[in-house]
Amino acid sequence: MKKAQLVLVPSPGIGHLVSAIEFAKRLLDQDDSFLITVLVIIRAPFGPDTDTSNQSVLTTIDTRIQYITLPKVTPPDLDPFRSPENYVTSFMEAHKPLVKDAVVNHVMSKSSVPVVGLVVDLFCASMIDVANELGISSYVYFASSAAFLGLLLYLPTRQEQVGIEFKETDPDLIVSCFANPVPARVLPSVLLNKDGGYTCFENLGRRFREAKGIVVNSYVELESHAVSSFLGGGTPPVYTVGPLLNVNGHGLTGSKSDGHGKIMEWLDDQPEKSVVFLCFGSIGRFREAQVKEIALGLEQSGHRFLWSVRKPPPEGHFALPSDYSNFEEVLPDGFLERTKNVGMVCGWAPQMQVLAHKAIKGFVSHCGWNSILESLWHGVPIVTWPMHAEQQINAFQMVEDLGIAVEMTLDYRMRSDNLVLADKIARSVKCAMEEDGEVRNKVKAMSEASRKAVMEGGSSFAALGDLIKDMLS
Ligand code: UDP
């Protein structure tokens, strides 16, 4: 017997969609009295449209969830390079009438079961207006860390005191959601952006405070400091219900490729705990000079490796990276031949399955939040190489606040000229692969904690129960 309906509005992009679906699945696993509809934005504001076959893939993932694809809107007349975040937020705002129409005509009118919440994600805070117009409660689904959420919620307060964006020369920031003072060099680029980025995020932080509750893909054992910073009041209730991971893997993330089978076969042939995996998320890519340094660094480290190398879009194109048809285009001469017995270079990798493999011992990662949760789940220590979005501050939190990652760099930024040299890469890889001390022990403990958190009686299970109670009350 269905008691309540929820409508989820994830931002475009496969990462947002997958995370929102995982949340919906977990909610239904715990209480199947919900009817859940996900509004899918097929047209991403950059890159190709989300693979249209996802529509059919989506329905196979979980038949309990209803999907409605929104019609396409005209992208905003803004330069995406000035502030990608502002661009995406404006793009989402343009969907407000479509979201309202879908909720009224395809959800409310189709069933007498009451709609108890519109659940919006990071770039969709403007949809809170739609919820208000329709007299529905709004909840935020935040697919990143509780600490980053705390930073966003702090921005309106800071705005009243300081009034302008952060600068690289600012003193370390003392903010209650981080245990240590935060250097300006690890702040997300959007907070240093004068071209609409900072204002956009300050506004998101303000809007988030209007929500009835904020759901975070994290767990209290990982982020106890950040979670306790919310207890002082002044913010909506925060529910840490994670980690929400696509543990079994499905066809949604990444290109369909028989290369995945080859990757897993190659890993099967490697000794236990001998391989370092390098992977930089859906957007991460390097210019040629940096690719060469990584190649040299890996050779110098002497460790086995599995390396996902993605091809940057053409200069001036606001698009996602693609796979190389020939890696020799970008790798140093003879590299593939010299390393053929110890390494494999690939395109998009089945990351969750790779991290689960017994051959993997270390993970050079861009520190996207999903990647962090996935590596902790499998107890694989990260070597930090942040690239964009909030990844620098994630890396900082992992290394400085929590001591559960090995530092390579904390302040690399994808669109700058900085170059991490082969020596440093080799040293950091060796450190992660040869160290069996404190970091690895802490990661192992965190892996166990993450699995317990989502089990019946665990902290995230309980938090989800509280959220359900709130939604049904
Ligand atoms: N991912 C993958 N293969 C790749 C690159 C990424 O499966 O080659 C998956 C990864 O497992 C994670 C998601 O894509 O679930 C990336 O999310 P994250 O938050 O780490 O980074 P983002 O892509 O948002 O920068």
Short mmCIF file of C-alpha atoms and ligand atoms in Angstrom, two decimals:
data_model
loop_
_atom_site.label_atom_id
_atom_site.label_comp_id
_atom_site.label_asym_id
_atom_site.label_seq_id
_atom_site.Cartn_x
_atom_site.Cartn_y
_atom_site.Cartn_z
CA MET A 1 0.00 0.00 0.00
CA LYS A 2 1.64 3.27 -1.16
CA LYS A 3 1.41 6.10 1.35
CA ALA A 4 3.47 8.91 -0.13
CA GLN A 5 5.09 10.10 -3.33
CA LEU A 6 8.49 11.68 -3.78
CA VAL A 7 9.82 13.44 -6.86
CA LEU A 8 13.59 13.59 -7.36
CA VAL A 9 15.23 16.23 -9.55
CA PRO A 10 18.90 15.38 -10.13
CA SER A 11 21.21 17.69 -12.07
CA PRO A 12 22.18 16.48 -15.52
CA GLY A 13 25.22 14.26 -15.79
CA ILE A 14 25.53 10.60 -15.11
CA GLY A 15 27.14 11.00 -11.67
CA HIS A 16 24.20 13.02 -10.33
CA LEU A 17 21.65 10.68 -11.86
CA VAL A 18 23.30 7.51 -10.56
CA SER A 19 23.65 8.92 -7.06
CA ALA A 20 20.00 10.06 -6.96
CA ILE A 21 18.84 6.63 -8.14
CA GLU A 22 20.93 4.94 -5.45
CA PHE A 23 19.22 7.15 -2.88
CA ALA A 24 15.78 6.23 -4.26
CA LYS A 25 16.66 2.53 -4.20
CA ARG A 26 17.92 2.66 -0.62
CA LEU A 27 14.80 4.50 0.47
CA LEU A 28 12.55 1.89 -1.13
CA ASP A 29 14.60 -0.95 0.35
CA GLN A 30 13.94 0.49 3.77
CA ASP A 31 10.29 1.50 3.23
CA ASP A 32 8.40 0.43 0.16
CA SER A 33 5.38 2.57 0.90
CA PHE A 34 6.90 5.33 -1.24
CA LEU A 35 6.14 5.93 -4.90
CA ILE A 36 9.22 7.57 -6.40
CA THR A 37 9.54 9.48 -9.67
CA VAL A 38 12.89 10.69 -11.01
CA LEU A 39 12.78 13.58 -13.47
CA VAL A 40 15.55 12.92 -15.98
CA ILE A 41 17.28 15.70 -17.86
CA ILE A 42 18.63 13.96 -20.91
CA ARG A 43 20.25 16.96 -22.43
CA ALA A 44 23.41 17.84 -20.51
CA PRO A 45 24.54 21.47 -20.77
CA PHE A 46 27.90 20.26 -22.05
CA GLY A 47 29.11 17.30 -24.03
CA PRO A 48 26.81 14.89 -25.78
CA ASP A 49 23.33 14.27 -24.50
CA THR A 50 23.17 11.65 -21.79
CA ASP A 51 23.16 8.42 -23.75
CA THR A 52 19.55 8.08 -24.84
CA SER A 53 19.69 4.34 -24.27
CA ASN A 54 19.92 5.25 -20.58
CA GLN A 55 16.19 5.70 -20.71
CA SER A 56 15.76 1.99 -21.26
CA VAL A 57 18.70 1.14 -19.00
CA LEU A 58 17.10 3.22 -16.26
CA THR A 59 13.93 1.19 -16.21
CA THR A 60 15.90 -2.03 -15.93
CA ILE A 61 17.85 -0.77 -12.92
CA ASP A 62 14.87 -0.69 -10.65
CA THR A 63 11.33 -1.20 -11.80
CA ARG A 64 10.04 0.30 -8.56
CA ILE A 65 11.09 3.77 -9.76
CA GLN A 66 9.25 5.80 -12.37
CA TYR A 67 11.31 7.95 -14.78
CA ILE A 68 10.03 10.98 -16.66
CA THR A 69 12.27 12.58 -19.25
CA LEU A 70 11.90 16.35 -19.37
CA PRO A 71 11.71 18.12 -22.74
CA LYS A 72 14.87 19.91 -23.82
CA VAL A 73 15.39 23.59 -23.00
CA THR A 74 17.57 26.15 -24.73
CA PRO A 75 20.93 26.39 -22.90
CA PRO A 76 21.57 29.73 -21.16
CA ASP A 77 23.23 32.51 -23.08
CA LEU A 78 26.32 32.50 -20.83
CA ASP A 79 29.97 31.60 -21.45
CA PRO A 80 30.40 28.24 -19.65
CA PHE A 81 34.16 28.81 -19.28
CA ARG A 82 33.67 31.89 -17.09
CA SER A 83 31.91 29.81 -14.45
CA PRO A 84 30.76 26.29 -15.30
CA GLU A 85 28.83 26.10 -12.02
CA ASN A 86 26.90 29.30 -12.70
CA TYR A 87 26.16 28.02 -16.18
CA VAL A 88 24.80 24.69 -14.96
CA THR A 89 22.75 26.37 -12.22
CA SER A 90 21.18 28.75 -14.78
CA PHE A 91 20.55 25.80 -17.06
CA MET A 92 18.69 24.03 -14.27
CA GLU A 93 16.71 27.15 -13.42
CA ALA A 94 15.41 27.20 -17.00
CA HIS A 95 13.77 23.83 -16.25
CA LYS A 96 11.51 25.18 -13.50
CA PRO A 97 8.30 25.38 -15.61
CA LEU A 98 8.97 21.88 -16.98
CA VAL A 99 9.47 20.44 -13.51
CA LYS A 100 6.26 22.09 -12.32
CA ASP A 101 4.37 20.74 -15.31
CA ALA A 102 5.73 17.22 -14.80
CA VAL A 103 4.84 17.19 -11.10
CA VAL A 104 1.32 18.55 -11.68
CA ASN A 105 0.39 16.66 -14.85
CA HIS A 106 2.36 13.43 -14.59
CA VAL A 107 2.67 12.82 -10.86
CA MET A 108 -0.11 14.58 -8.90
CA SER A 109 -2.85 14.06 -11.45
CA LYS A 110 -2.02 10.37 -11.97
CA SER A 111 -2.39 9.26 -8.37
CA SER A 112 -4.23 10.29 -5.24
CA VAL A 113 -1.21 9.35 -3.13
CA PRO A 114 0.10 12.66 -1.70
CA VAL A 115 3.42 14.09 -2.88
CA VAL A 116 5.37 14.64 0.35
CA GLY A 117 8.61 15.96 -1.05
CA LEU A 118 10.52 17.37 -3.97
CA VAL A 119 14.12 16.21 -3.57
CA VAL A 120 16.57 18.48 -5.41
CA ASP A 121 20.31 18.19 -5.79
CA LEU A 122 23.21 20.64 -5.73
CA PHE A 123 22.54 22.70 -8.85
CA CYS A 124 18.75 22.49 -8.55
CA ALA A 125 18.14 24.60 -5.44
CA SER A 126 15.96 26.95 -7.52
CA MET A 127 13.42 24.09 -7.72
CA ILE A 128 12.59 24.89 -4.09
CA ASP A 129 10.42 27.64 -5.69
CA VAL A 130 8.45 24.97 -7.53
CA ALA A 131 7.92 23.02 -4.31
CA ASN A 132 6.76 26.21 -2.58
CA GLU A 133 4.32 27.04 -5.39
CA LEU A 134 2.84 23.56 -5.16
CA GLY A 135 2.78 23.46 -1.36
CA ILE A 136 5.21 20.51 -1.22
CA SER A 137 8.13 20.16 1.20
CA SER A 138 11.57 20.38 -0.35
CA TYR A 139 14.59 18.29 0.60
CA VAL A 140 18.14 18.64 -0.70
CA TYR A 141 20.03 15.55 -1.76
CA PHE A 142 23.72 16.43 -1.39
CA ALA A 143 25.97 13.95 -3.18
CA SER A 144 29.21 15.28 -1.69
CA SER A 145 30.70 15.46 1.79
CA ALA A 146 29.08 16.81 4.94
CA ALA A 147 32.13 19.07 5.37
CA PHE A 148 31.60 20.65 1.94
CA LEU A 149 27.91 21.05 2.76
CA GLY A 150 28.96 22.87 5.93
CA LEU A 151 31.15 25.19 3.88
CA LEU A 152 28.27 26.00 1.51
CA LEU A 153 25.90 26.66 4.39
CA TYR A 154 28.49 28.99 5.90
CA LEU A 155 28.76 31.14 2.74
CA PRO A 156 25.72 33.38 3.37
CA THR A 157 27.11 34.23 6.84
CA ARG A 158 30.51 34.99 5.34
CA GLN A 159 28.88 37.09 2.63
CA GLU A 160 27.34 39.35 5.27
CA GLN A 161 30.77 39.79 6.89
CA VAL A 162 33.09 39.99 3.88
CA GLY A 163 30.89 40.58 0.84
CA ILE A 164 33.23 39.23 -1.85
CA GLU A 165 34.59 35.96 -3.15
CA PHE A 166 37.65 34.26 -1.60
CA LYS A 167 41.15 35.10 -2.81
CA GLU A 168 44.16 32.76 -3.03
CA THR A 169 45.98 35.14 -0.67
CA ASP A 170 43.31 34.97 2.06
CA PRO A 171 44.42 33.65 5.45
CA ASP A 172 43.48 30.09 6.34
CA LEU A 173 39.76 29.79 6.82
CA ILE A 174 38.44 28.69 10.18
CA VAL A 175 35.09 27.05 9.64
CA SER A 176 33.44 24.66 12.07
CA CYS A 177 32.85 21.82 9.58
CA PHE A 178 36.62 21.24 9.14
CA ALA A 179 38.84 20.19 12.03
CA ASN A 180 41.84 22.18 10.74
CA PRO A 181 42.09 25.72 9.32
CA VAL A 182 41.54 25.48 5.56
CA PRO A 183 44.18 27.10 3.29
CA ALA A 184 42.67 29.23 0.49
CA ARG A 185 44.68 27.23 -2.06
CA VAL A 186 42.46 24.17 -1.46
CA LEU A 187 39.14 26.00 -1.70
CA PRO A 188 36.93 24.96 -4.62
CA SER A 189 37.71 27.16 -7.65
CA VAL A 190 34.09 28.27 -7.76
CA LEU A 191 34.57 30.10 -4.44
CA LEU A 192 37.48 32.07 -5.91
CA ASN A 193 35.52 32.88 -9.07
CA LYS A 194 34.56 36.51 -9.69
CA ASP A 195 32.47 35.76 -12.78
CA GLY A 196 29.31 34.56 -11.10
CA GLY A 197 30.65 31.37 -9.52
CA TYR A 198 31.00 32.58 -5.94
CA THR A 199 27.68 34.43 -6.01
CA CYS A 200 25.99 31.38 -7.44
CA PHE A 201 27.28 29.09 -4.66
CA GLU A 202 26.58 31.64 -1.95
CA ASN A 203 23.01 31.68 -3.24
CA LEU A 204 22.84 27.87 -3.24
CA GLY A 205 24.00 27.88 0.40
CA ARG A 206 21.24 30.37 1.22
CA ARG A 207 18.56 28.36 -0.59
CA PHE A 208 19.64 25.09 1.06
CA ARG A 209 18.70 26.61 4.41
CA GLU A 210 15.08 26.78 3.24
CA ALA A 211 14.83 23.02 2.79
CA LYS A 212 12.95 20.83 5.27
CA GLY A 213 15.93 18.52 5.44
CA ILE A 214 19.28 17.85 3.79
CA VAL A 215 20.26 14.31 2.88
CA VAL A 216 24.02 13.73 2.57
CA ASN A 217 25.83 10.84 0.93
CA SER A 218 28.17 10.32 3.84
CA TYR A 219 28.26 8.56 7.20
CA VAL A 220 28.83 9.86 10.66
CA GLU A 221 31.79 7.53 11.36
CA LEU A 222 33.68 9.18 8.49
CA GLU A 223 32.67 12.78 9.11
CA SER A 224 31.86 13.00 12.81
CA HIS A 225 33.45 16.46 13.05
CA ALA A 226 31.41 17.94 10.21
CA VAL A 227 28.21 16.25 11.35
CA SER A 228 28.56 17.59 14.88
CA SER A 229 29.06 21.10 13.44
CA PHE A 230 25.41 21.01 12.32
CA LEU A 231 24.11 20.32 15.80
CA GLY A 232 24.32 23.94 16.93
CA GLY A 233 21.08 24.77 15.07
CA GLY A 234 20.48 27.27 12.30
CA THR A 235 20.48 24.62 9.59
CA PRO A 236 17.75 22.22 8.52
CA PRO A 237 18.13 18.68 9.90
CA VAL A 238 21.00 16.88 8.13
CA TYR A 239 20.59 13.15 7.45
CA THR A 240 23.80 11.23 6.67
CA VAL A 241 22.48 8.14 4.91
CA GLY A 242 25.57 6.97 3.01
CA PRO A 243 27.60 5.59 1.59
CA LEU A 244 25.15 5.23 -1.30
CA LEU A 245 27.12 3.29 -3.86
CA ASN A 246 26.29 1.30 -6.90
CA VAL A 247 27.90 -1.74 -5.29
CA ASN A 248 26.86 -4.27 -7.89
CA GLY A 249 27.62 -2.07 -10.88
CA HIS A 250 25.24 -1.54 -13.76
CA GLY A 251 25.33 -0.29 -17.29
CA LEU A 252 24.78 3.35 -16.49
CA THR A 253 28.24 4.68 -15.81
CA GLY A 254 30.60 4.99 -18.71
CA SER A 255 30.69 3.83 -22.24
CA LYS A 256 29.69 0.32 -23.10
CA SER A 257 32.91 -1.42 -23.85
CA ASP A 258 34.20 -4.94 -24.06
CA GLY A 259 37.45 -3.39 -22.80
CA HIS A 260 36.07 -3.87 -19.30
CA GLY A 261 36.36 -7.63 -19.61
CA LYS A 262 40.01 -7.24 -20.69
CA ILE A 263 40.74 -5.04 -17.70
CA MET A 264 39.32 -7.58 -15.27
CA GLU A 265 41.16 -10.43 -17.00
CA TRP A 266 44.42 -8.51 -16.77
CA LEU A 267 43.83 -7.89 -13.06
CA ASP A 268 43.12 -11.60 -12.53
CA ASP A 269 46.65 -12.30 -13.79
CA GLN A 270 48.34 -9.91 -11.33
CA PRO A 271 49.62 -10.90 -7.87
CA GLU A 272 47.48 -10.00 -4.88
CA LYS A 273 47.88 -6.39 -3.67
CA SER A 274 50.41 -5.44 -6.32
CA VAL A 275 48.67 -2.90 -8.58
CA VAL A 276 48.16 0.86 -8.26
CA PHE A 277 45.03 2.10 -10.06
CA LEU A 278 44.95 5.61 -11.51
CA CYS A 279 41.58 7.10 -12.44
CA PHE A 280 40.33 10.68 -12.48
CA GLY A 281 36.54 10.64 -12.70
CA SER A 282 34.19 11.58 -15.47
CA ILE A 283 35.79 14.95 -16.28
CA GLY A 284 39.46 14.52 -15.34
CA ARG A 285 42.06 14.62 -18.08
CA PHE A 286 45.60 15.93 -18.44
CA ARG A 287 47.50 17.82 -21.10
CA GLU A 288 50.20 15.89 -22.89
CA ALA A 289 53.15 17.12 -20.81
CA GLN A 290 51.45 15.88 -17.64
CA VAL A 291 50.57 12.51 -19.17
CA LYS A 292 54.25 12.05 -19.95
CA GLU A 293 55.28 12.87 -16.37
CA ILE A 294 52.79 10.31 -15.05
CA ALA A 295 54.16 7.68 -17.42
CA LEU A 296 57.73 8.39 -16.29
CA GLY A 297 56.67 8.44 -12.64
CA LEU A 298 54.99 5.06 -12.94
CA GLU A 299 58.05 3.52 -14.58
CA GLN A 300 60.24 5.05 -11.89
CA SER A 301 58.03 3.69 -9.08
CA GLY A 302 58.58 0.13 -10.29
CA HIS A 303 55.02 -0.84 -9.33
CA ARG A 304 52.39 -2.52 -11.44
CA PHE A 305 49.68 -0.14 -12.62
CA LEU A 306 46.28 0.13 -14.23
CA TRP A 307 45.89 3.65 -15.64
CA SER A 308 42.76 5.22 -17.09
CA VAL A 309 43.88 7.88 -19.59
CA ARG A 310 41.18 10.07 -21.13
CA LYS A 311 41.42 12.35 -24.13
CA PRO A 312 40.72 16.08 -23.54
CA PRO A 313 38.02 17.66 -25.72
CA PRO A 314 39.31 19.96 -28.48
CA GLU A 315 40.57 23.34 -27.23
CA GLY A 316 37.69 25.76 -26.58
CA HIS A 317 35.03 23.03 -26.41
CA PHE A 318 33.05 22.73 -23.21
CA ALA A 319 32.76 18.96 -23.24
CA LEU A 320 33.63 15.75 -21.44
CA PRO A 321 36.80 13.79 -22.20
CA SER A 322 36.60 10.81 -24.51
CA ASP A 323 38.61 7.59 -24.95
CA TYR A 324 41.78 7.53 -27.10
CA SER A 325 41.69 5.24 -30.09
CA ASN A 326 45.49 4.99 -29.89
CA PHE A 327 47.32 5.70 -26.61
CA GLU A 328 50.63 6.13 -28.44
CA GLU A 329 49.30 9.54 -29.51
CA VAL A 330 49.98 10.82 -26.03
CA LEU A 331 52.32 8.42 -24.18
CA PRO A 332 56.14 8.66 -24.31
CA ASP A 333 57.83 6.68 -27.08
CA GLY A 334 58.21 3.01 -26.21
CA PHE A 335 56.29 3.30 -22.91
CA LEU A 336 53.66 0.70 -23.77
CA GLU A 337 56.31 -1.76 -24.94
CA ARG A 338 58.56 -1.23 -21.91
CA THR A 339 55.70 -1.66 -19.43
CA LYS A 340 53.72 -4.38 -21.18
CA ASN A 341 54.44 -6.93 -18.44
CA VAL A 342 53.63 -4.69 -15.50
CA GLY A 343 51.02 -2.22 -16.64
CA MET A 344 47.79 -1.67 -18.49
CA VAL A 345 46.53 1.61 -19.96
CA CYS A 346 42.79 1.88 -20.51
CA GLY A 347 39.98 4.35 -21.17
CA TRP A 348 36.89 4.49 -18.96
CA ALA A 349 37.34 1.75 -16.35
CA PRO A 350 34.74 -0.17 -14.32
CA GLN A 351 36.06 1.59 -11.21
CA MET A 352 33.91 -0.03 -8.55
CA GLN A 353 34.79 -3.52 -9.80
CA VAL A 354 38.46 -2.60 -10.15
CA LEU A 355 38.63 -1.30 -6.57
CA ALA A 356 37.01 -4.54 -5.39
CA HIS A 357 39.69 -6.66 -7.06
CA LYS A 358 42.24 -8.35 -4.81
CA ALA A 359 45.15 -7.23 -7.02
CA ILE A 360 44.57 -3.53 -6.21
CA LYS A 361 46.58 -2.00 -3.37
CA GLY A 362 46.52 1.77 -4.01
CA PHE A 363 44.42 4.32 -5.90
CA VAL A 364 45.67 7.59 -7.38
CA SER A 365 42.40 9.51 -7.49
CA HIS A 366 41.04 12.94 -8.29
CA CYS A 367 39.14 12.72 -4.98
CA GLY A 368 35.63 13.04 -6.41
CA TRP A 369 33.32 12.24 -3.52
CA ASN A 370 31.97 9.05 -5.10
CA SER A 371 35.50 7.83 -5.71
CA ILE A 372 36.43 8.49 -2.10
CA LEU A 373 33.41 6.57 -0.82
CA GLU A 374 34.10 3.71 -3.22
CA SER A 375 37.77 3.41 -2.26
CA LEU A 376 36.95 3.50 1.44
CA TRP A 377 34.26 0.85 0.96
CA HIS A 378 36.89 -1.44 -0.53
CA GLY A 379 39.63 -0.39 1.91
CA VAL A 380 41.99 0.92 -0.79
CA PRO A 381 44.04 3.97 0.30
CA ILE A 382 43.91 7.01 -1.99
CA VAL A 383 46.86 9.04 -3.24
CA THR A 384 45.39 12.52 -3.72
CA TRP A 385 45.40 14.25 -7.08
CA PRO A 386 42.44 16.66 -7.07
CA MET A 387 41.48 18.32 -10.34
CA HIS A 388 38.36 20.49 -10.14
CA ALA A 389 35.02 21.13 -8.36
CA GLU A 390 35.37 20.52 -4.58
CA GLN A 391 38.11 17.88 -5.00
CA GLN A 392 40.95 19.97 -3.51
CA ILE A 393 39.04 20.42 -0.27
CA ASN A 394 38.06 16.72 -0.28
CA ALA A 395 41.75 15.83 -0.60
CA PHE A 396 42.60 18.23 2.22
CA GLN A 397 39.96 16.65 4.46
CA MET A 398 41.19 13.12 3.70
CA VAL A 399 44.86 13.96 4.32
CA GLU A 400 44.84 16.67 7.00
CA ASP A 401 41.59 16.25 8.91
CA LEU A 402 41.21 12.48 8.75
CA GLY A 403 44.67 11.05 7.99
CA ILE A 404 43.20 8.44 5.65
CA ALA A 405 44.94 9.31 2.37
CA VAL A 406 48.49 9.76 1.09
CA GLU A 407 49.22 13.27 -0.18
CA MET A 408 50.50 13.71 -3.72
CA THR A 409 49.03 17.16 -4.27
CA LEU A 410 46.20 19.03 -2.57
CA ASP A 411 46.02 22.07 -4.80
CA TYR A 412 46.43 20.91 -8.41
CA ARG A 413 43.82 22.51 -10.67
CA MET A 414 42.89 21.07 -14.03
CA ARG A 415 42.85 24.28 -16.04
CA SER A 416 46.08 25.75 -14.72
CA ASP A 417 49.67 25.37 -15.84
CA ASN A 418 50.91 23.40 -12.86
CA LEU A 419 52.77 20.19 -13.55
CA VAL A 420 53.32 17.37 -11.06
CA LEU A 421 56.75 15.94 -11.85
CA ALA A 422 57.60 12.28 -12.33
CA ASP A 423 59.75 12.16 -9.18
CA LYS A 424 56.90 13.24 -6.96
CA ILE A 425 54.51 10.84 -8.64
CA ALA A 426 56.93 7.95 -8.17
CA ARG A 427 57.52 8.84 -4.51
CA SER A 428 53.80 9.11 -3.70
CA VAL A 429 52.97 5.85 -5.48
CA LYS A 430 55.79 4.07 -3.64
CA CYS A 431 54.60 5.52 -0.36
CA ALA A 432 51.06 4.19 -0.86
CA MET A 433 52.19 0.82 -2.19
CA GLU A 434 54.98 0.16 0.29
CA GLU A 435 53.50 1.65 3.45
CA ASP A 436 51.47 -0.74 5.55
CA GLY A 437 51.07 1.50 8.55
CA GLU A 438 48.69 4.02 9.95
CA VAL A 439 46.89 5.20 6.80
CA ARG A 440 46.15 1.68 5.60
CA ASN A 441 44.91 0.62 9.06
CA LYS A 442 42.62 3.62 9.30
CA VAL A 443 41.27 2.98 5.80
CA LYS A 444 40.58 -0.63 6.74
CA ALA A 445 38.69 0.48 9.84
CA MET A 446 36.73 3.01 7.75
CA SER A 447 35.84 0.30 5.26
CA GLU A 448 34.32 -1.79 8.03
CA ALA A 449 32.55 1.27 9.44
CA SER A 450 31.02 2.13 6.05
CA ARG A 451 29.58 -1.36 5.65
CA LYS A 452 28.16 -1.34 9.18
CA ALA A 453 26.67 2.14 8.76
CA VAL A 454 24.22 1.03 6.08
CA MET A 455 23.25 -2.25 7.72
CA GLU A 456 20.18 -2.56 9.93
CA GLY A 457 21.11 -0.95 13.25
CA GLY A 458 23.86 1.16 11.61
CA SER A 459 24.08 4.96 11.81
CA SER A 460 23.04 5.63 8.20
CA PHE A 461 20.21 3.10 8.39
CA ALA A 462 18.92 4.94 11.47
CA ALA A 463 19.32 8.36 9.81
CA LEU A 464 17.33 7.17 6.81
CA GLY A 465 14.65 5.91 9.20
CA ASP A 466 14.48 9.40 10.76
CA LEU A 467 14.19 10.97 7.32
CA ILE A 468 11.38 8.59 6.35
CA LYS A 469 9.54 9.40 9.56
CA ASP A 470 9.89 13.10 8.82
CA MET A 471 8.66 12.67 5.25
CA LEU A 472 5.65 10.63 6.33
CA SER A 473 4.73 12.83 9.29
N1 UDP B 1 33.99 6.12 -12.88
C1 UDP B 1 34.16 4.89 -13.47
N2 UDP B 1 35.15 4.75 -14.40
C2 UDP B 1 35.98 5.76 -14.77
C3 UDP B 1 35.80 7.01 -14.16
C4 UDP B 1 34.79 7.16 -13.20
O1 UDP B 1 33.44 3.94 -13.17
O2 UDP B 1 36.86 5.54 -15.61
C5 UDP B 1 32.89 6.27 -11.90
C6 UDP B 1 33.41 6.18 -10.47
O3 UDP B 1 33.39 4.84 -10.02
C7 UDP B 1 32.43 7.07 -9.74
C8 UDP B 1 32.03 8.11 -10.77
O4 UDP B 1 32.33 7.55 -12.03
O5 UDP B 1 31.29 6.35 -9.36
C9 UDP B 1 32.85 9.39 -10.61
O6 UDP B 1 32.28 10.12 -9.57
P1 UDP B 1 33.17 11.07 -8.67
O7 UDP B 1 32.25 11.73 -7.71
O8 UDP B 1 34.29 10.32 -8.06
O9 UDP B 1 33.83 12.09 -9.67
P2 UDP B 1 33.26 13.02 -10.86
O10 UDP B 1 33.14 12.18 -12.07
O11 UDP B 1 31.94 13.56 -10.39
O12 UDP B 1 34.33 14.05 -11.01
#
